[in-house]
Every structure is written in C-alpha cells, then in structure tokens.
C-alpha cells in the first residue's frame, strides 16, 4: 500500500495506532511500528522522565518510525517537547489545544507534525500553522472529543474537501471494512485507538481490557461536555457524573466529582467502579484481546477483501 501518508511517515500500511493515555506506551507503539503501521506513545499520562524512558525503550525495540502524541494542555509541555527533540523522535501528533504554539519549533527540528481536530475550523487552522497532516476525529471516538458531535461519516468528506494536506480519519474505525469506508470518503489513512486498547501489548490494566471486550453497543457516552468532552464506558463513576449533570451541577461541582487521576484509576489501576474508562463506540464490536501484529494483519486482510469487492458495488 502506498500513498501520501505511507510516504510521509515511511511506513508500509496507512494504519496509525492512536496515542492514548495509560494505554499506549513503548510496548504497544513499537509492536505496531514493527508490523508496518505507525505506533504512537501517548505522553499525556507520562511524567517527563517516564516519557524519556518510553521513547528510549521504543527505539530499542524497533528500527521503524514511531510517534509521540502530545496533548497540548499537558502541564509540563515544555519538558515533553525538549525530550522529544533531544531523543530525535521523528513524528509528533499534537491534540487538544492550539497548534500555533509548538508546530513551527518542532518542524524547525525536522520533526513531522500532525494535529488532531474535530471540525473544519480547527482543520483549516492546523493547515495554516504548517502541520504535515491532520487527524479528523468523529463523534464515535473514545477519550477527548469535539463538542459538536459530528460523526466520522459526516466529518471526513467535509474535511477532505476543505484542506489540501493528508487527512487521517479517526473515530469508530477498528476493522478493515471501516478503514475501506473512510478511505472511500477521501481519507488517506486511519487512526485506530480502542481496538489497540484490547491488545496484548497495551499498558491498560487487564480489568479495563476485559471490560472493553465485554462492552456492548450503547454502553459508551460522550460525557462531561461542560468540562472537556470525553467518551466514557458507562460505569458507576459515569452514573455519578450523569446524575450530577441532570441535577444541574455547576462546572465546579463536576470538576470536584471528577477529581484528579480518575483516568489512571480506571484504565491503569483497573478500578472499574470509581475510575474513568475512556473508550470508543467500536468497543461494542471488539470481542478478543490479541497481539497488536494480529490486529494489524486482520485489518489489512479485511481492507483488501473489501476493496476488491468494491467494483461489484458499481451497480
Ligand atoms: P479553548 O476552546 O479556549 O481553546 C484554547 C485555544 O486552543 C484557542 O485558541 C482554540 O482555538 C485552540 N484550540 C483548542 N482546540 C483546538 C484544536 N483541536 N485545534 C486547533 N486549535 C484548538 O479551550 P480548550 O483547550 O478547552 O479547547 C476546547 C476545544 O477543543 C473544544 O472545542 C473541544 O471540543 C476541542 N478539543 C478537541 C480535541 C481534539 O482535537 N480531538 C481534544 C480536546 C478538546 P480558537 O481560538 O480558534 O477557538
Ligand atoms: P488529571 O489532572 O486528573 O491527573 C493527571 C494525571 O496525569 C495523573 O494521573 C498523573 O499521574 C499524570 N501525570 C503525568 N504527568 C504529569 C505531570 N507532569 N503533572 C501532573 N500529573 C501528571 O488528568 P487526566 O488523567 O484527566 O489527564 C492527564 C493528561 O492526559 C492531560 O494532559 C490530558 O490532557 C491528557 N488526556 C489525553 C487524552 C488522549 O486521549 N490523548 C485523553 C484524556 C486526557 P499520577 O497520578 O501518577 O501523579
């Protein structure tokens, strides 16, 4: 497979594993890169020295390109950027913030920069900031998400028409069929998160991986829209949030309920009642924990089969 994205990143398949807090460390990132996709270390949950360790272990485990995801609202972002430059990370995916601040500095260091957006306004802004590509993430996605609730099916064609740079589709993708669908809509590649949470190499707690496998359709919801919108698996903590919202809780009251380190508690420490469990709608389709290489192979095989049968759809 060859296109603008495989050439930009020097990878074999246009399949990118999303940077996910507490779930995507060096082990998952290097496993995905070794199969010919692009693995991403999720730095939002890592203290600066932890990120350096993950980058070094990733470099020791793969000779292939990999990336680091930097949520731009990370508190010690200057240190993360410095580590990324010092360790010569080839690609950065930035998200949740303004790409005007760091893009040029990273590009001056020869680093390729991709920014995650959830609407056309931010896509155009990211393009104007000089990023090499964008991830356009629809409503179905897990974790942080746009407020507008635009689905991937609606978002991708509009974004592809609006920008000239390559577009990586995200949100609701975890199979070869969904990959073929978004590429038919104009995307150059896919970014996949939830499917890789339930991988052997993911750093998520086994309780969370098992909860993802057991999740059925309808068991996630875009929540906490008054704070930072985030798609969560419905659990005891989620119920507390919803009942507070229905009772007219203020932003401050919601922030108090959320408290600190809820995501770590749920996804990393495996507290399925009190923790925050960030996952996408596609979790309803995931039924087994597998090695990352097997996941990539299945997606590629199903993509090829789907594309091969597409001429027959030309009624
Ligand atoms: P603000 O809305 O106050 O934004 C702070 C600054 O960052 C503004 O200059 C804003 O641009 C800019 N900005 C925020 N997000 C983006 C982005 N994805 N791309 C480009 N510029 C961005 O505060 P917040 O930091 O709380 O951001 C909230 C917004 O970001 C919401 O719309 C939310 O849906 C979105 N968001 C998107 C995520 C994603 O990329 N998947 C993740 C988390 C949040 P401007 O001045 O043009 O408004
Ligand atoms: P909280 O403020 O609730 O807690 C911070 C968490 O991050 C703690 O668990 C802490 O670990 C850890 N952490 C790592 N580095 C630092 C640091 N330098 N300073 C303080 N804490 C640090 O935040 P969240 O858990 O909700 O989010 C953490 C980060 O991840 C944020 O930057 C957020 O923007 C980002 N994020 C990214 C998402 C993505 O999918 N890319 C989705 C959601 C959030 P400890 O408990 O060990 O102290």
Tab-separated table of C-alpha atoms and ligand atoms in Angstrom:
chain	number	residue	atom	x	y	z
A	1	UNK	CA	0.000	0.000	0.000
A	2	UNK	CA	1.455	3.363	-0.976
A	3	UNK	CA	0.004	6.833	-0.698
A	4	UNK	CA	0.766	10.313	0.723
A	5	UNK	CA	0.674	9.080	4.320
A	6	UNK	CA	2.839	5.969	3.887
A	7	UNK	CA	5.357	8.181	2.057
A	8	UNK	CA	5.187	10.968	4.667
A	9	UNK	CA	5.884	8.589	7.575
A	10	UNK	CA	7.873	5.962	5.629
A	11	UNK	CA	5.556	3.148	6.744
A	12	UNK	CA	4.065	0.122	4.979
A	13	UNK	CA	0.343	0.460	5.835
A	14	UNK	CA	-1.699	3.660	6.341
A	15	UNK	CA	-2.715	2.404	9.779
A	16	UNK	CA	-1.882	4.551	12.800
A	17	UNK	CA	-2.349	3.455	16.392
A	18	UNK	CA	-3.759	6.342	18.401
A	19	UNK	CA	-1.818	7.913	21.264
A	20	UNK	CA	-3.899	7.001	24.317
A	21	UNK	CA	-3.189	7.980	27.926
A	22	UNK	CA	-2.335	4.992	30.158
A	23	UNK	CA	-2.843	2.525	27.284
A	24	UNK	CA	-0.189	3.229	24.651
A	25	UNK	CA	3.361	3.039	25.972
A	26	UNK	CA	6.513	1.892	24.151
A	27	UNK	CA	5.464	-1.750	24.031
A	28	UNK	CA	2.320	-1.142	22.001
A	29	UNK	CA	3.877	1.626	19.886
A	30	UNK	CA	6.903	-0.479	18.902
A	31	UNK	CA	4.724	-3.555	18.218
A	32	UNK	CA	2.511	-1.583	15.806
A	33	UNK	CA	5.506	0.066	14.104
A	34	UNK	CA	7.202	-3.325	13.717
A	35	UNK	CA	4.159	-4.629	11.775
A	36	UNK	CA	4.389	-1.763	9.266
A	37	UNK	CA	1.852	0.647	10.776
A	38	UNK	CA	2.721	3.712	12.864
A	39	UNK	CA	2.818	3.263	16.637
A	40	UNK	CA	2.292	6.246	18.933
A	41	UNK	CA	3.377	6.733	22.535
A	42	UNK	CA	0.625	8.579	24.471
A	43	UNK	CA	2.577	11.115	26.556
A	44	UNK	CA	-0.410	12.778	28.304
A	45	UNK	CA	-0.180	10.399	31.260
A	46	UNK	CA	3.633	10.364	31.484
A	47	UNK	CA	5.868	12.484	33.691
A	48	UNK	CA	8.812	13.854	31.632
A	49	UNK	CA	11.299	11.221	32.835
A	50	UNK	CA	8.722	8.498	32.120
A	51	UNK	CA	8.293	9.745	28.561
A	52	UNK	CA	12.076	9.668	28.002
A	53	UNK	CA	12.189	6.082	29.226
A	54	UNK	CA	9.357	5.060	26.884
A	55	UNK	CA	10.986	6.734	23.896
A	56	UNK	CA	14.317	5.017	24.606
A	57	UNK	CA	12.658	1.611	25.036
A	58	UNK	CA	10.672	2.150	21.841
A	59	UNK	CA	13.860	2.986	19.907
A	60	UNK	CA	15.496	-0.163	21.324
A	61	UNK	CA	12.509	-2.285	20.190
A	62	UNK	CA	12.010	-1.047	16.646
A	63	UNK	CA	14.052	0.418	13.815
A	64	UNK	CA	10.844	1.669	12.204
A	65	UNK	CA	9.386	5.192	12.573
A	66	UNK	CA	7.140	5.872	15.568
A	67	UNK	CA	5.484	8.982	17.011
A	68	UNK	CA	4.629	10.643	20.318
A	69	UNK	CA	1.186	12.145	20.977
A	70	UNK	CA	1.327	15.372	22.983
A	71	UNK	CA	-1.991	16.699	24.346
A	72	UNK	CA	-1.288	20.443	24.195
A	73	UNK	CA	-2.931	21.029	27.557
A	74	UNK	CA	-0.332	18.799	29.285
A	75	UNK	CA	1.016	20.763	32.316
A	76	UNK	CA	4.782	20.247	31.702
A	77	UNK	CA	4.641	20.528	27.941
A	78	UNK	CA	7.961	22.397	27.579
A	79	UNK	CA	9.755	19.415	29.126
A	80	UNK	CA	7.972	16.931	26.854
A	81	UNK	CA	8.895	18.956	23.768
A	82	UNK	CA	12.526	19.152	24.915
A	83	UNK	CA	12.673	15.385	25.470
A	84	UNK	CA	11.147	14.732	22.058
A	85	UNK	CA	13.744	16.954	20.384
A	86	UNK	CA	16.681	15.530	22.360
A	87	UNK	CA	15.614	11.951	21.662
A	88	UNK	CA	15.116	12.738	17.956
A	89	UNK	CA	11.539	11.456	17.788
A	90	UNK	CA	10.663	11.640	14.074
A	91	UNK	CA	6.920	12.418	14.308
A	92	UNK	CA	4.663	14.254	16.791
A	93	UNK	CA	0.865	14.062	16.924
A	94	UNK	CA	-0.477	17.055	18.884
A	95	UNK	CA	-4.055	17.218	20.172
A	96	UNK	CA	-6.425	19.078	22.497
A	97	UNK	CA	-5.117	22.589	22.064
A	98	UNK	CA	-3.742	25.253	19.796
A	99	UNK	CA	-1.240	24.026	17.137
A	100	UNK	CA	0.063	27.577	16.591
A	101	UNK	CA	2.271	27.356	19.675
A	102	UNK	CA	4.591	24.369	19.036
A	103	UNK	CA	4.295	23.313	15.388
A	104	UNK	CA	6.998	25.595	13.979
A	105	UNK	CA	9.522	24.763	16.716
A	106	UNK	CA	9.090	21.040	16.075
A	107	UNK	CA	9.283	21.494	12.313
A	108	UNK	CA	12.479	23.542	12.671
A	109	UNK	CA	13.953	20.441	14.332
A	110	UNK	CA	12.982	18.324	11.319
A	111	UNK	CA	10.074	16.658	13.147
A	112	UNK	CA	6.895	15.897	11.199
A	113	UNK	CA	3.808	17.285	12.932
A	114	UNK	CA	0.225	16.048	12.757
A	115	UNK	CA	-2.634	17.714	14.661
A	116	UNK	CA	-5.923	16.177	15.810
A	117	UNK	CA	-9.116	18.122	15.046
A	118	UNK	CA	-12.832	17.536	15.292
A	119	UNK	CA	-14.179	20.241	12.970
A	120	UNK	CA	-13.408	22.218	9.784
A	121	UNK	CA	-12.440	25.404	11.637
A	122	UNK	CA	-9.614	23.664	13.516
A	123	UNK	CA	-8.611	21.699	10.390
A	124	UNK	CA	-8.054	24.930	8.461
A	125	UNK	CA	-6.252	26.465	11.427
A	126	UNK	CA	-3.919	23.468	11.745
A	127	UNK	CA	-3.183	23.567	7.999
A	128	UNK	CA	-2.387	27.295	8.252
A	129	UNK	CA	0.015	26.515	11.124
A	130	UNK	CA	2.028	24.309	8.748
A	131	UNK	CA	1.248	20.823	10.056
A	132	UNK	CA	2.080	17.955	7.685
A	133	UNK	CA	-1.276	16.185	8.091
A	134	UNK	CA	-4.344	16.190	10.303
A	135	UNK	CA	-6.298	13.558	12.148
A	136	UNK	CA	-10.033	14.255	11.783
A	137	UNK	CA	-11.774	12.578	14.679
A	138	UNK	CA	-15.504	11.902	14.690
A	139	UNK	CA	-18.080	11.585	17.480
A	140	UNK	CA	-17.647	7.798	17.761
A	141	UNK	CA	-14.099	8.125	19.135
A	142	UNK	CA	-13.092	7.341	22.701
A	143	UNK	CA	-11.418	9.783	25.075
A	144	UNK	CA	-11.265	13.510	24.334
A	145	UNK	CA	-13.597	14.573	21.568
A	146	UNK	CA	-15.213	17.576	19.919
A	147	UNK	CA	-18.297	19.208	21.413
A	148	UNK	CA	-20.197	19.312	18.124
A	149	UNK	CA	-20.940	15.567	17.968
A	150	UNK	CA	-20.126	15.342	14.240
A	151	UNK	CA	-19.924	11.711	13.186
A	152	UNK	CA	-16.978	10.351	11.218
A	153	UNK	CA	-19.225	9.716	8.192
A	154	UNK	CA	-20.233	13.387	8.094
A	155	UNK	CA	-16.876	14.863	9.145
A	156	UNK	CA	-14.382	13.130	6.839
A	157	UNK	CA	-15.701	14.164	3.390
A	158	UNK	CA	-16.082	17.778	4.512
A	159	UNK	CA	-12.580	17.949	5.975
A	160	UNK	CA	-11.098	16.266	2.891
A	161	UNK	CA	-12.720	18.909	0.699
A	162	UNK	CA	-11.574	21.744	2.990
A	163	UNK	CA	-7.828	21.005	3.258
A	164	UNK	CA	-5.023	20.075	0.851
A	165	UNK	CA	-2.815	18.211	3.359
A	166	UNK	CA	-3.374	14.482	4.022
A	167	UNK	CA	-6.278	13.532	6.282
A	168	UNK	CA	-6.172	10.632	8.738
A	169	UNK	CA	-9.674	9.503	9.732
A	170	UNK	CA	-10.425	8.529	13.335
A	171	UNK	CA	-13.490	7.598	15.357
A	172	UNK	CA	-15.371	4.319	15.001
A	173	UNK	CA	-12.655	2.599	12.972
A	174	UNK	CA	-11.287	-0.748	14.092
A	175	UNK	CA	-11.794	-3.094	11.156
A	176	UNK	CA	-10.752	-3.378	7.505
A	177	UNK	CA	-14.302	-2.603	6.370
A	178	UNK	CA	-14.455	0.660	8.316
A	179	UNK	CA	-10.964	1.527	7.033
A	180	UNK	CA	-12.138	0.994	3.437
A	181	UNK	CA	-15.239	3.102	4.140
A	182	UNK	CA	-13.358	6.171	5.382
A	183	UNK	CA	-10.773	5.874	2.622
A	184	UNK	CA	-13.668	5.816	0.126
A	185	UNK	CA	-14.759	9.108	1.738
A	186	UNK	CA	-11.356	10.617	0.913
A	187	UNK	CA	-9.155	9.857	3.927
A	188	UNK	CA	-5.504	8.938	3.285
A	189	UNK	CA	-5.159	6.768	6.403
A	190	UNK	CA	-6.851	5.665	9.600
A	191	UNK	CA	-6.070	6.209	13.254
A	192	UNK	CA	-7.303	3.405	15.494
A	193	UNK	CA	-7.458	3.575	19.288
A	194	UNK	CA	-9.995	1.323	21.010
A	195	UNK	CA	-9.096	-1.846	19.056
A	196	UNK	CA	-5.487	-1.473	20.295
A	197	UNK	CA	-6.558	-0.942	23.925
A	198	UNK	CA	-7.610	-4.605	23.827
A	199	UNK	CA	-4.202	-5.767	22.595
A	200	UNK	CA	-1.670	-7.836	24.500
A	201	UNK	CA	0.922	-5.038	24.346
A	202	UNK	CA	-1.376	-2.250	25.575
A	203	UNK	CA	-0.399	-0.879	29.001
A	204	UNK	CA	-4.058	-0.748	30.095
A	205	UNK	CA	-4.980	-2.809	33.174
A	206	UNK	CA	-6.356	-6.281	32.358
A	207	UNK	CA	-9.653	-5.330	34.058
A	208	UNK	CA	-10.076	-2.473	31.582
A	209	UNK	CA	-9.104	-4.630	28.584
A	210	UNK	CA	-11.677	-7.226	29.675
A	211	UNK	CA	-14.317	-4.513	30.159
A	212	UNK	CA	-13.679	-3.359	26.568
A	213	UNK	CA	-14.114	-6.915	25.278
A	214	UNK	CA	-17.349	-7.295	27.248
A	215	UNK	CA	-18.788	-3.888	26.268
A	216	UNK	CA	-21.876	-3.955	24.036
A	217	UNK	CA	-23.162	-1.271	21.673
A	218	UNK	CA	-24.733	1.649	23.510
A	219	UNK	CA	-22.515	1.267	26.544
A	220	UNK	CA	-20.397	4.377	25.928
A	221	UNK	CA	-21.409	8.037	26.003
A	222	UNK	CA	-19.815	11.417	25.254
A	223	UNK	CA	-19.773	12.833	28.773
A	224	UNK	CA	-18.543	15.819	30.808
A	225	UNK	CA	-19.323	18.208	27.956
A	226	UNK	CA	-19.234	21.203	30.287
A	227	UNK	CA	-15.607	20.410	31.203
A	228	UNK	CA	-13.646	18.569	28.489
A	229	UNK	CA	-15.898	16.295	26.414
A	230	UNK	CA	-14.772	12.699	26.756
A	231	UNK	CA	-16.367	9.419	25.621
A	232	UNK	CA	-16.644	7.033	28.562
A	233	UNK	CA	-17.716	3.495	29.196
A	234	UNK	CA	-20.834	3.577	31.358
A	235	UNK	CA	-19.878	2.563	34.903
A	236	UNK	CA	-20.548	3.696	38.480
A	237	UNK	CA	-18.413	6.844	38.071
A	238	UNK	CA	-20.194	7.698	34.798
A	239	UNK	CA	-23.587	7.325	36.559
A	240	UNK	CA	-22.462	9.802	39.246
A	241	UNK	CA	-21.494	12.286	36.534
A	242	UNK	CA	-24.813	11.909	34.693
A	243	UNK	CA	-26.945	12.246	37.813
A	244	UNK	CA	-24.981	15.356	38.839
A	245	UNK	CA	-25.464	16.831	35.351
A	246	UNK	CA	-29.201	16.050	35.428
A	247	UNK	CA	-29.392	17.665	38.846
A	248	UNK	CA	-27.976	20.883	37.334
A	249	UNK	CA	-24.435	20.614	38.785
A	250	UNK	CA	-22.159	23.580	38.105
A	251	UNK	CA	-18.807	23.268	36.296
A	252	UNK	CA	-17.047	23.485	39.671
A	253	UNK	CA	-19.197	20.715	41.137
A	254	UNK	CA	-18.494	18.497	38.129
A	255	UNK	CA	-14.769	19.200	38.404
A	256	UNK	CA	-14.968	18.152	42.074
A	257	UNK	CA	-16.712	14.900	41.187
A	258	UNK	CA	-14.065	14.211	38.532
A	259	UNK	CA	-11.254	14.997	40.970
A	260	UNK	CA	-7.723	14.056	39.988
A	261	UNK	CA	-6.234	10.974	38.332
A	262	UNK	CA	-9.581	9.269	37.597
A	263	UNK	CA	-8.301	8.045	34.240
A	264	UNK	CA	-5.292	6.414	35.876
A	265	UNK	CA	-7.539	4.778	38.472
A	266	UNK	CA	-9.795	3.240	35.833
A	267	UNK	CA	-7.594	2.438	32.856
A	268	UNK	CA	-4.229	1.787	34.538
A	269	UNK	CA	-5.147	0.593	38.027
A	270	UNK	CA	-8.233	-1.310	36.894
A	271	UNK	CA	-10.824	0.190	39.264
A	272	UNK	CA	-13.877	-0.325	37.080
A	273	UNK	CA	-16.282	1.368	39.528
A	274	UNK	CA	-14.506	4.542	40.595
A	275	UNK	CA	-12.255	5.105	37.570
A	276	UNK	CA	-12.783	6.980	34.288
A	277	UNK	CA	-12.868	4.478	31.394
A	278	UNK	CA	-12.194	6.211	28.061
A	279	UNK	CA	-13.169	4.104	25.054
A	280	UNK	CA	-14.890	4.483	21.667
A	281	UNK	CA	-18.196	3.180	20.324
A	282	UNK	CA	-16.377	0.448	18.360
A	283	UNK	CA	-15.734	-1.295	21.708
A	284	UNK	CA	-19.134	-2.951	21.137
A	285	UNK	CA	-17.540	-4.837	18.230
A	286	UNK	CA	-14.313	-5.928	19.958
A	287	UNK	CA	-14.527	-9.471	21.301
A	288	UNK	CA	-10.975	-10.641	21.967
A	289	UNK	CA	-7.624	-9.412	23.307
A	290	UNK	CA	-4.997	-10.114	20.624
A	291	UNK	CA	-1.368	-9.294	19.828
A	292	UNK	CA	-1.065	-5.960	18.001
A	293	UNK	CA	0.528	-7.652	14.963
A	294	UNK	CA	-2.516	-9.898	14.573
A	295	UNK	CA	-4.852	-6.910	14.826
A	296	UNK	CA	-2.958	-5.061	12.074
A	297	UNK	CA	-2.875	-8.165	9.853
A	298	UNK	CA	-6.640	-8.731	10.240
A	299	UNK	CA	-7.384	-5.100	9.387
A	300	UNK	CA	-5.129	-5.198	6.301
A	301	UNK	CA	-6.633	-8.514	5.073
A	302	UNK	CA	-10.204	-7.338	5.577
A	303	UNK	CA	-9.415	-3.981	3.944
A	304	UNK	CA	-8.002	-5.737	0.854
A	305	UNK	CA	-11.024	-8.068	0.590
A	306	UNK	CA	-13.428	-5.142	0.960
A	307	UNK	CA	-11.681	-3.012	-1.645
A	308	UNK	CA	-11.529	-5.956	-4.061
A	309	UNK	CA	-15.274	-6.392	-3.900
A	310	UNK	CA	-15.991	-2.687	-4.352
A	311	UNK	CA	-16.192	-2.796	-8.189
A	312	UNK	CA	-19.281	-5.017	-7.752
A	313	UNK	CA	-20.931	-2.178	-5.872
A	314	UNK	CA	-20.823	-0.171	-9.106
A	315	UNK	CA	-24.478	-1.022	-9.889
B	1	LIG	P1	-10.434	26.864	24.195
B	1	LIG	O1	-11.650	26.456	23.453
B	1	LIG	O2	-10.430	28.117	24.947
B	1	LIG	O3	-9.198	26.846	23.215
B	1	LIG	C1	-7.935	27.327	23.608
B	1	LIG	C2	-7.154	27.683	22.354
B	1	LIG	O4	-6.792	26.485	21.668
B	1	LIG	C3	-7.952	28.503	21.407
B	1	LIG	O5	-7.044	29.365	20.726
B	1	LIG	C4	-8.527	27.475	20.467
B	1	LIG	O6	-8.714	27.972	19.180
B	1	LIG	C5	-7.420	26.481	20.399
B	1	LIG	N1	-7.826	25.112	20.163
B	1	LIG	C6	-8.449	24.267	21.032
B	1	LIG	N2	-8.563	23.034	20.484
B	1	LIG	C7	-8.005	23.121	19.250
B	1	LIG	C8	-7.809	22.158	18.221
B	1	LIG	N3	-8.184	20.842	18.349
B	1	LIG	N4	-7.228	22.570	17.092
B	1	LIG	C9	-6.843	23.863	16.944
B	1	LIG	N5	-6.976	24.809	17.901
B	1	LIG	C10	-7.540	24.438	19.040
B	1	LIG	O7	-10.074	25.780	25.276
B	1	LIG	P2	-9.816	24.219	25.324
B	1	LIG	O8	-8.354	23.991	25.371
B	1	LIG	O9	-10.667	23.705	26.432
B	1	LIG	O10	-10.344	23.576	23.952
B	1	LIG	C11	-11.665	23.198	23.847
B	1	LIG	C12	-11.939	22.922	22.398
B	1	LIG	O11	-11.050	21.961	21.900
B	1	LIG	C13	-13.319	22.361	22.282
B	1	LIG	O12	-13.902	22.818	21.089
B	1	LIG	C14	-13.065	20.873	22.229
B	1	LIG	O13	-14.100	20.227	21.606
B	1	LIG	C15	-11.761	20.831	21.461
B	1	LIG	N6	-10.977	19.664	21.765
B	1	LIG	C16	-10.541	18.924	20.722
B	1	LIG	C17	-9.821	17.800	20.903
B	1	LIG	C18	-9.343	17.084	19.715
B	1	LIG	O14	-8.569	17.662	18.988
B	1	LIG	N7	-9.762	15.862	19.458
B	1	LIG	C19	-9.482	17.314	22.242
B	1	LIG	C20	-9.924	18.196	23.305
B	1	LIG	C21	-10.640	19.339	23.042
B	1	LIG	P3	-9.763	29.152	18.809
B	1	LIG	O15	-9.129	30.428	19.309
B	1	LIG	O16	-9.857	29.081	17.348
B	1	LIG	O17	-11.071	28.819	19.482
B	2	LIG	P1	-5.631	14.692	35.937
B	2	LIG	O1	-5.293	16.123	36.130
B	2	LIG	O2	-6.864	14.146	36.567
B	2	LIG	O3	-4.410	13.824	36.501
B	2	LIG	C1	-3.141	13.940	35.968
B	2	LIG	C2	-2.664	12.522	35.699
B	2	LIG	O4	-1.565	12.583	34.818
B	2	LIG	C3	-2.243	11.828	36.973
B	2	LIG	O5	-2.718	10.508	36.984
B	2	LIG	C4	-0.712	11.910	36.915
B	2	LIG	O6	-0.111	10.729	37.374
B	2	LIG	C5	-0.415	12.030	35.422
B	2	LIG	N1	0.697	12.958	35.096
B	2	LIG	C6	1.657	12.686	34.195
B	2	LIG	N2	2.492	13.728	34.081
B	2	LIG	C7	2.067	14.678	34.924
B	2	LIG	C8	2.532	15.975	35.254
B	2	LIG	N3	3.617	16.488	34.686
B	2	LIG	N4	1.853	16.704	36.180
B	2	LIG	C9	0.751	16.200	36.773
B	2	LIG	N5	0.265	14.951	36.505
B	2	LIG	C10	0.909	14.201	35.590
B	2	LIG	O7	-5.615	14.485	34.352
B	2	LIG	P2	-6.164	13.300	33.391
B	2	LIG	O8	-5.770	11.992	33.954
B	2	LIG	O9	-7.600	13.509	33.073
B	2	LIG	O10	-5.337	13.608	32.077
B	2	LIG	C11	-3.930	13.507	32.057
B	2	LIG	C12	-3.399	14.111	30.765
B	2	LIG	O11	-3.809	13.371	29.655
B	2	LIG	C13	-3.814	15.533	30.482
B	2	LIG	O12	-2.705	16.215	29.955
B	2	LIG	C14	-4.908	15.378	29.447
B	2	LIG	O13	-4.980	16.452	28.599
B	2	LIG	C15	-4.445	14.181	28.696
B	2	LIG	N6	-5.506	13.411	28.064
B	2	LIG	C16	-5.257	12.884	26.811
B	2	LIG	C17	-6.164	12.081	26.197
B	2	LIG	C18	-5.830	11.429	24.919
B	2	LIG	O14	-6.514	10.516	24.553
B	2	LIG	N7	-4.786	11.803	24.202
B	2	LIG	C19	-7.469	11.806	26.794
B	2	LIG	C20	-7.627	12.366	28.109
B	2	LIG	C21	-6.669	13.141	28.719
B	2	LIG	P3	-0.029	10.407	38.963
B	2	LIG	O15	-1.433	10.069	39.385
B	2	LIG	O16	0.877	9.230	38.985
B	2	LIG	O17	0.522	11.626	39.638
